[in-house]
Structure formats: C-alpha cells, structure tokens
XYZ file of C-alpha atoms in Angstrom:
376
model
C -14.285 32.111 14.665
C -12.610 33.028 11.399
C -9.330 31.434 10.418
C -7.152 34.343 11.580
C -8.718 34.215 15.050
C -8.076 30.451 15.176
C -4.444 30.937 14.153
C -3.928 33.702 16.710
C -5.444 31.544 19.469
C -3.207 28.553 18.666
C -0.072 30.690 18.374
C -0.815 32.382 21.678
C -1.034 28.907 23.293
C 2.417 28.083 21.921
C 2.457 26.218 18.607
C 5.036 23.439 18.594
C 4.347 22.115 15.116
C 1.867 22.640 12.304
C 1.039 21.101 8.937
C -0.710 22.812 6.020
C -2.063 20.253 3.551
C -4.623 19.499 0.828
C -3.440 22.056 -1.729
C -5.805 23.705 -4.176
C -4.958 23.840 -7.890
C -3.487 27.323 -7.461
C -1.003 26.185 -4.790
C 2.699 26.423 -5.582
C 3.566 23.858 -2.916
C 2.144 20.403 -2.184
C 2.527 20.680 1.577
C 3.963 23.019 4.210
C 5.197 22.128 7.684
C 6.446 24.391 10.472
C 8.231 23.289 13.626
C 9.486 25.154 16.669
C 13.229 25.594 17.190
C 15.313 27.208 19.912
C 15.486 30.478 17.943
C 11.988 30.589 16.478
C 10.450 28.395 13.784
C 11.563 26.677 10.600
C 9.141 26.244 7.712
C 9.516 23.542 5.050
C 7.657 24.091 1.788
C 7.450 21.007 -0.419
C 7.069 20.775 -4.173
C 6.832 17.385 -5.878
C 10.587 16.798 -5.680
C 12.089 19.596 -3.601
C 11.862 21.133 -0.151
C 12.489 24.831 0.564
C 13.346 26.009 4.062
C 12.589 29.340 5.677
C 13.457 30.567 9.162
C 10.710 32.472 10.991
C 10.778 34.666 14.077
C 8.004 34.289 16.653
C 6.283 37.495 15.540
C 6.322 36.357 11.883
C 4.467 33.092 12.436
C 0.848 34.325 12.374
C 1.306 36.241 9.122
C 3.143 33.306 7.509
C 0.376 30.820 8.408
C -2.386 33.199 7.266
C -0.744 33.725 3.885
C 0.139 30.053 3.398
C -3.352 28.692 4.112
C -4.936 30.755 1.304
C -4.041 28.007 -1.200
C -4.759 25.024 1.067
C -7.784 23.309 2.558
C -6.451 21.883 5.844
C -4.417 23.223 8.750
C -3.338 21.172 11.774
C -1.588 22.939 14.675
C -0.252 21.270 17.800
C 0.146 23.108 21.082
C 0.760 21.604 24.520
C -1.499 18.536 24.523
C -4.009 19.981 22.029
C -4.416 19.592 18.277
C -6.201 22.427 16.451
C -7.828 21.162 13.240
C -9.022 23.620 10.590
C -10.812 22.519 7.410
C -11.489 25.003 4.621
C -14.021 24.222 1.882
C -13.574 25.228 -1.757
C -16.042 28.046 -1.112
C -13.977 29.293 1.821
C -16.160 27.970 4.635
C -14.073 27.267 7.754
C -14.755 24.448 10.221
C -12.720 24.113 13.392
C -12.290 21.632 16.222
C -9.827 20.946 19.015
C -8.670 17.504 20.095
C -6.708 16.430 23.140
C -3.486 14.536 22.354
C -1.299 12.470 24.646
C 1.831 14.043 23.235
C 2.464 17.057 21.058
C 6.072 16.310 20.263
C 5.186 14.720 16.918
C 8.249 12.556 16.616
C 6.679 10.079 14.203
C 8.836 11.008 11.247
C 12.061 10.947 13.222
C 11.113 7.571 14.684
C 10.383 6.274 11.196
C 13.754 7.459 9.982
C 15.498 5.621 12.827
C 13.820 2.376 11.802
C 16.011 0.045 9.773
C 14.334 -0.516 6.448
C 15.254 -3.320 4.066
C 15.754 -0.748 1.319
C 17.564 2.080 3.070
C 17.877 5.741 2.283
C 21.196 6.546 0.646
C 21.018 3.517 -1.644
C 20.850 4.220 -5.372
C 17.791 2.296 -6.609
C 17.042 3.367 -10.228
C 13.298 2.455 -10.178
C 12.796 4.491 -6.996
C 14.539 7.453 -8.635
C 12.282 7.192 -11.699
C 9.242 6.920 -9.438
C 10.256 10.185 -7.744
C 10.656 8.525 -4.344
C 14.462 8.852 -4.237
C 16.592 11.673 -5.531
C 19.508 10.738 -7.785
C 21.684 10.796 -4.655
C 19.476 8.189 -2.974
C 17.767 10.607 -0.596
C 14.064 10.202 0.120
C 11.901 12.946 -1.385
C 10.097 14.184 1.709
C 6.643 14.236 0.146
C 7.108 10.592 -0.929
C 7.999 9.217 2.476
C 4.685 7.371 2.865
C 5.218 5.576 -0.428
C 8.746 4.690 0.654
C 7.368 3.070 3.795
C 4.645 1.231 1.847
C 7.191 -0.245 -0.547
C 9.351 -1.401 2.358
C 6.303 -2.899 4.066
C 5.566 -5.023 1.004
C 9.203 -6.139 0.791
C 9.121 -6.973 4.515
C 6.128 -9.259 3.934
C 8.106 -11.114 1.275
C 11.349 -11.050 3.271
C 9.641 -12.766 6.220
C 9.461 -15.904 4.080
C 12.512 -15.535 1.839
C 15.019 -15.052 4.663
C 14.235 -18.485 6.118
C 14.678 -20.341 2.812
C 17.862 -21.246 1.045
C 16.992 -19.895 -2.399
C 19.962 -19.813 -4.758
C 17.624 -18.975 -7.639
C 13.910 -18.226 -7.817
C 11.254 -18.102 -10.552
C 8.371 -15.664 -10.091
C 5.184 -14.857 -12.002
C 3.582 -11.449 -11.356
C -0.009 -11.523 -12.635
C -1.600 -8.201 -13.579
C 1.688 -6.396 -13.055
C 0.467 -3.044 -14.471
C 3.241 -0.451 -14.474
C 5.229 -2.847 -12.294
C 6.600 -0.440 -9.709
C 6.674 -3.157 -7.071
C 7.864 -5.790 -9.561
C 11.039 -3.781 -10.173
C 11.584 -3.341 -6.435
C 11.061 -7.056 -5.743
C 13.664 -7.850 -8.415
C 16.092 -5.341 -6.885
C 15.535 -6.779 -3.387
C 16.102 -10.378 -4.499
C 19.169 -9.753 -6.667
C 20.945 -6.852 -4.959
C 20.071 -7.422 -1.299
C 19.487 -11.183 -1.025
C 21.871 -12.080 -3.901
C 19.418 -14.575 -5.355
C 19.403 -15.358 -9.069
C 15.866 -14.102 -9.752
C 13.800 -14.655 -12.889
C 10.528 -12.716 -12.932
C 7.826 -12.587 -15.603
C 5.332 -9.743 -15.347
C 2.018 -10.410 -17.074
C -0.566 -7.829 -18.137
C -3.147 -7.289 -20.875
C -1.985 -3.817 -21.916
C 0.581 -3.924 -24.730
C 1.781 -0.339 -24.239
C 2.410 -0.955 -20.537
C 4.322 -4.163 -21.263
C 6.468 -2.400 -23.865
C 7.283 0.412 -21.436
C 8.163 -2.049 -18.657
C 10.482 -4.094 -20.894
C 12.273 -0.923 -21.951
C 12.727 0.061 -18.295
C 14.058 -3.396 -17.397
C 16.641 -3.112 -20.187
C 17.567 0.390 -19.058
C 18.176 -0.815 -15.506
C 20.108 -3.865 -16.676
C 17.592 -6.219 -15.033
C 18.266 -9.178 -17.321
C 16.145 -11.607 -15.322
C 13.023 -9.427 -15.489
C 10.714 -9.848 -18.496
C 7.193 -8.663 -19.281
C 4.613 -10.365 -21.477
C 1.128 -9.609 -22.762
C -1.221 -12.314 -21.522
C -4.361 -13.252 -19.631
C -4.269 -14.667 -16.114
C -6.877 -17.270 -17.064
C -5.143 -20.134 -18.825
C -1.635 -18.691 -18.842
C 1.040 -21.304 -19.587
C 4.589 -20.862 -18.330
C 7.689 -22.763 -19.407
C 9.022 -23.241 -15.878
C 6.873 -23.602 -12.802
C 7.253 -20.568 -10.530
C 8.443 -20.713 -6.946
C 6.448 -17.574 -6.151
C 3.281 -16.054 -7.557
C 2.415 -12.388 -6.987
C -0.943 -10.902 -7.876
C -1.635 -7.302 -6.867
C -5.076 -5.910 -7.626
C -6.152 -8.581 -10.085
C -9.747 -7.465 -10.480
C -12.650 -9.537 -9.143
C -12.402 -13.209 -10.233
C -9.001 -12.663 -11.908
C -7.550 -13.198 -8.441
C -9.238 -16.609 -8.305
C -7.680 -17.676 -11.616
C -4.283 -16.450 -10.449
C -4.578 -18.423 -7.199
C -5.810 -21.474 -9.120
C -2.765 -21.349 -11.403
C -0.431 -20.871 -8.436
C -1.918 -23.901 -6.682
C -1.678 -26.066 -9.807
C 1.966 -25.037 -10.252
C 2.576 -25.997 -6.619
C 4.115 -22.551 -6.006
C 5.979 -22.372 -2.713
C 4.899 -18.773 -1.966
C 1.816 -16.758 -2.945
C 1.269 -13.033 -2.327
C -2.100 -11.681 -3.436
C -3.901 -8.364 -2.904
C -7.439 -8.790 -4.293
C -9.646 -5.903 -5.407
C -13.014 -5.045 -7.007
C -14.760 -8.087 -5.547
C -18.237 -8.106 -7.060
C -18.922 -11.802 -7.542
C -20.422 -12.688 -4.163
C -22.039 -9.300 -3.637
C -24.368 -9.959 -6.577
C -25.365 -13.391 -5.201
C -25.517 -12.812 -1.462
C -28.834 -13.899 0.114
C -29.685 -15.238 3.559
C -32.840 -15.548 5.645
C -30.983 -16.076 8.930
C -28.470 -13.261 8.331
C -30.576 -10.788 6.368
C -29.119 -8.006 8.510
C -25.907 -8.406 6.483
C -27.693 -8.004 3.158
C -30.074 -5.176 4.070
C -27.632 -2.287 3.828
C -25.740 -1.880 0.577
C -22.384 -0.846 2.010
C -22.468 -3.564 4.696
C -23.383 -6.159 2.087
C -20.546 -5.038 -0.189
C -17.893 -5.113 2.522
C -19.129 -8.363 4.026
C -19.148 -10.039 0.613
C -15.564 -8.881 -0.033
C -14.389 -10.205 3.346
C -16.202 -13.496 2.770
C -14.546 -13.792 -0.641
C -11.084 -13.548 0.881
C -12.014 -15.844 3.775
C -13.082 -18.485 1.227
C -9.849 -18.015 -0.722
C -7.780 -18.277 2.449
C -9.506 -21.496 3.485
C -9.222 -23.033 0.027
C -5.499 -22.313 0.036
C -5.355 -23.997 3.443
C -7.270 -26.961 2.003
C -4.663 -27.199 -0.761
C -1.757 -27.360 1.653
C -0.845 -23.722 2.251
C -0.335 -22.063 5.600
C -2.312 -18.877 4.944
C -2.430 -15.464 6.568
C -4.680 -12.516 5.735
C -2.697 -9.368 6.520
C -3.399 -5.653 6.418
C -1.736 -3.846 3.543
C -1.905 -0.227 2.351
C -1.094 0.047 -1.344
C 0.917 2.624 -3.274
C -2.062 4.767 -4.156
C -3.104 5.546 -0.572
C -6.379 3.753 -1.127
C -8.182 2.317 1.923
C -6.489 -0.545 3.684
C -6.532 -3.803 1.727
C -6.094 -7.427 2.630
C -2.943 -9.192 1.490
C -3.149 -12.974 1.275
C 0.188 -14.589 2.101
C 0.243 -18.344 1.510
C 3.210 -20.642 2.141
C 3.299 -24.264 0.952
C 3.715 -26.523 3.964
C 2.422 -29.689 5.582
C -1.222 -29.286 6.549
C -2.899 -32.145 8.385
C -5.801 -33.965 6.755
C -8.128 -32.891 9.574
C -7.157 -29.205 9.136
C -7.734 -29.451 5.393
C -11.154 -31.023 5.931
C -12.140 -28.368 8.441
C -11.068 -25.583 6.057
C -13.182 -27.036 3.243
C -16.164 -27.717 5.525
C -16.155 -24.063 6.627
C -16.137 -22.900 3.009
C -19.017 -25.152 2.034
C -21.022 -24.134 5.097
C -20.650 -20.458 4.131
C -21.434 -21.119 0.475
C -24.596 -23.042 1.377
C -25.789 -20.421 3.862
C -25.580 -17.517 1.417
C -26.138 -19.343 -1.868
C -22.728 -18.525 -3.271
C -21.261 -19.740 -6.548
C -17.603 -18.848 -6.026
C -15.006 -19.087 -8.789
C -12.000 -20.520 -6.934
C -14.202 -23.112 -5.240
C -15.643 -24.122 -8.610
C -12.169 -24.369 -10.156
C -10.733 -26.494 -7.347
C -13.641 -28.584 -6.105
C -16.359 -28.940 -8.717
C-alpha cells in the first residue's frame, strides 16, 4: 500500500487522533497533531515556540494529512482500538503496520496536565523561559512538555527527601554542572517553593560555560548561586555541603564526586553516572563468560555492575541508597539515578554490602576507582 491508500483506510475506519512527527530539514513545523471534535477535526501545528490551530471538515482530513506528511517521516493514526503506524524513509520508502490498543482515547496529555507538579504551569520561572520550556506568561510550550515533566521528575526525587527535613539553610555542590539548567531549577525550587536559604556552587571545567552561568545567575537575581571552574578530583570547598549533585560526570569522575561527598559527610547525594568504561575494559570471568562474549551485553552489564558497586559502597559508608530510573533532559535512553541519604546503617548491613562488592570484584577481576579510594 502507498501512503495515500493507508491514510484513506484509516480515515474510513474513523480516525480519532493522529500525530505527524520526525520532521525533515525542509519542514516548517516540528510536529503536527489532529484530534476529532464534535464538528470535525482540529489540527495543531507546532513550531519551536508556537502552536497554530486549524479547523478541518471531515472531507478535508485526507488531503490535509497527505500534504502534511510530505515533510515528515512518521505518522501515527488511532481509530477504534487500532493504531496505524507509518514510517517513511529519507528516500521515500513507506513501511506500515497496525497494532491493537486497549484504548484509542489518547488522554495521556490531559491526564498529565491534571497532575499536580511541584513547579506548576502559570508560574513565572525565568530559567524555564530562557530554556524555551515556558512562555513569558508561564505557559508550557507544547513541544517542550516532555522536558517540563523530566524537570519536575528530578525535583520530585529531591523533594522526597527535602520535605521531611527541617532545612532552614542548605549548602550544595553540583559537580560537572555544564550549562546548569537543572542547577537553576533546583535553586528556584529550594528558595521560592521551599523557602530555604540555599547556597549552591556549580563546578565545571569549561571557563566559557562557567562565565555564562554566572551571568545568568546575576540576571535572575540568584545571589546564592555561584559557578566556579574546577576539577571534581581534589576539589576543596570552604563549607561542607549538605547535598552533592553530580549529573553525567563522565566515567570515573562520578567516583571522585561520590568519594568527596562521602568524605564531606554530605546528608544527601544525587548522582546520574554516564560513559562508564572502566569495568568494561577489565571484565573477565570463566564462570560467567556468557556476559563477556557479546560486546553490547558486556558493556551494559559492566555499567550496571559499576553502579551496583557504587550503591553498595555508599551503603557501607552509612547511606541508605536507592538506584532509580531517570530520563534526562536530552531524551537519551533511561539512566540510573543514585539517591543516597545519610542514616544509621547497622554494622552487619555495612559488612554485607562490602562483602558483596569484594565478591563481585574478585569474580570479574575488577579494579574499581571508588573501591580503591575508600578501601585500599
């Protein structure tokens, strides 16, 4: 079937909603959605920061979809209990499949909007405006809704611990802060929502990034937010932090950040590791050679083992530790977020955590950085 035949078939079955996505370079819009109304259909055509609406009659729908898909590479159409999926290659080749769905009402977005977020739509948050997630009136830019949810998810993970503690003031170090989108939002959440006197230092190696971030902090009037050029390994701070954040500190940089946080006796640690090559290069095992035979399995297993070791070592050092699923701002694959809270851990639990680490290290012949820093 060609694409026009597919569109005609779906429309004849009664399209309730459709999405046109994956724009080509020639596309004027980033995404197009169409939903059924009592009087016909309403189309929403999204640019980076705006949405344009167009009312369609039933007999105009096929022509509209056919024209719109010329600059896109994916079309999803929902009829009664069926999803029609069309993929279009750069050379124009069309692939098509149908999938049964439990419900075709597609109320996900409306359900999301009913959810109470910590940072709510309608609030003027200058960093979110500059990021293009909010308009200047505090409305969510429709094409940025996923990023809005991701930011709130990260704040929720922090809020779970902050809300149960009586912080009047808090000192935070953010290692490898980069452009600091989340750093600015964390500062806003702590000062404007929780009314905590927050002092945050963002640390990164790139001087131009640090300069830009300091200028933004001054522009927003965030007096307690400072950025410095510095290396995670060996960083000295004037006041010990209550919280340490490290998002995407590459490879063993995460280990040095965690080591510093432990030595400072930080009450809270939030870490999203990335680019974990250390154990992958070392991984060998006679008993579990099945895990080292296939490159992609070895890589993923080594990354998971790295974070399991880190989690256990944090436990050994007196932190109640969780490894949680987290999707970052760039829509990369799902990551692990390590959330560690300083608490009372029994001696037997600490011993067990360390024994498990050493058993894993011995089995696969690992030489792991955080273990070396803490134990050797």
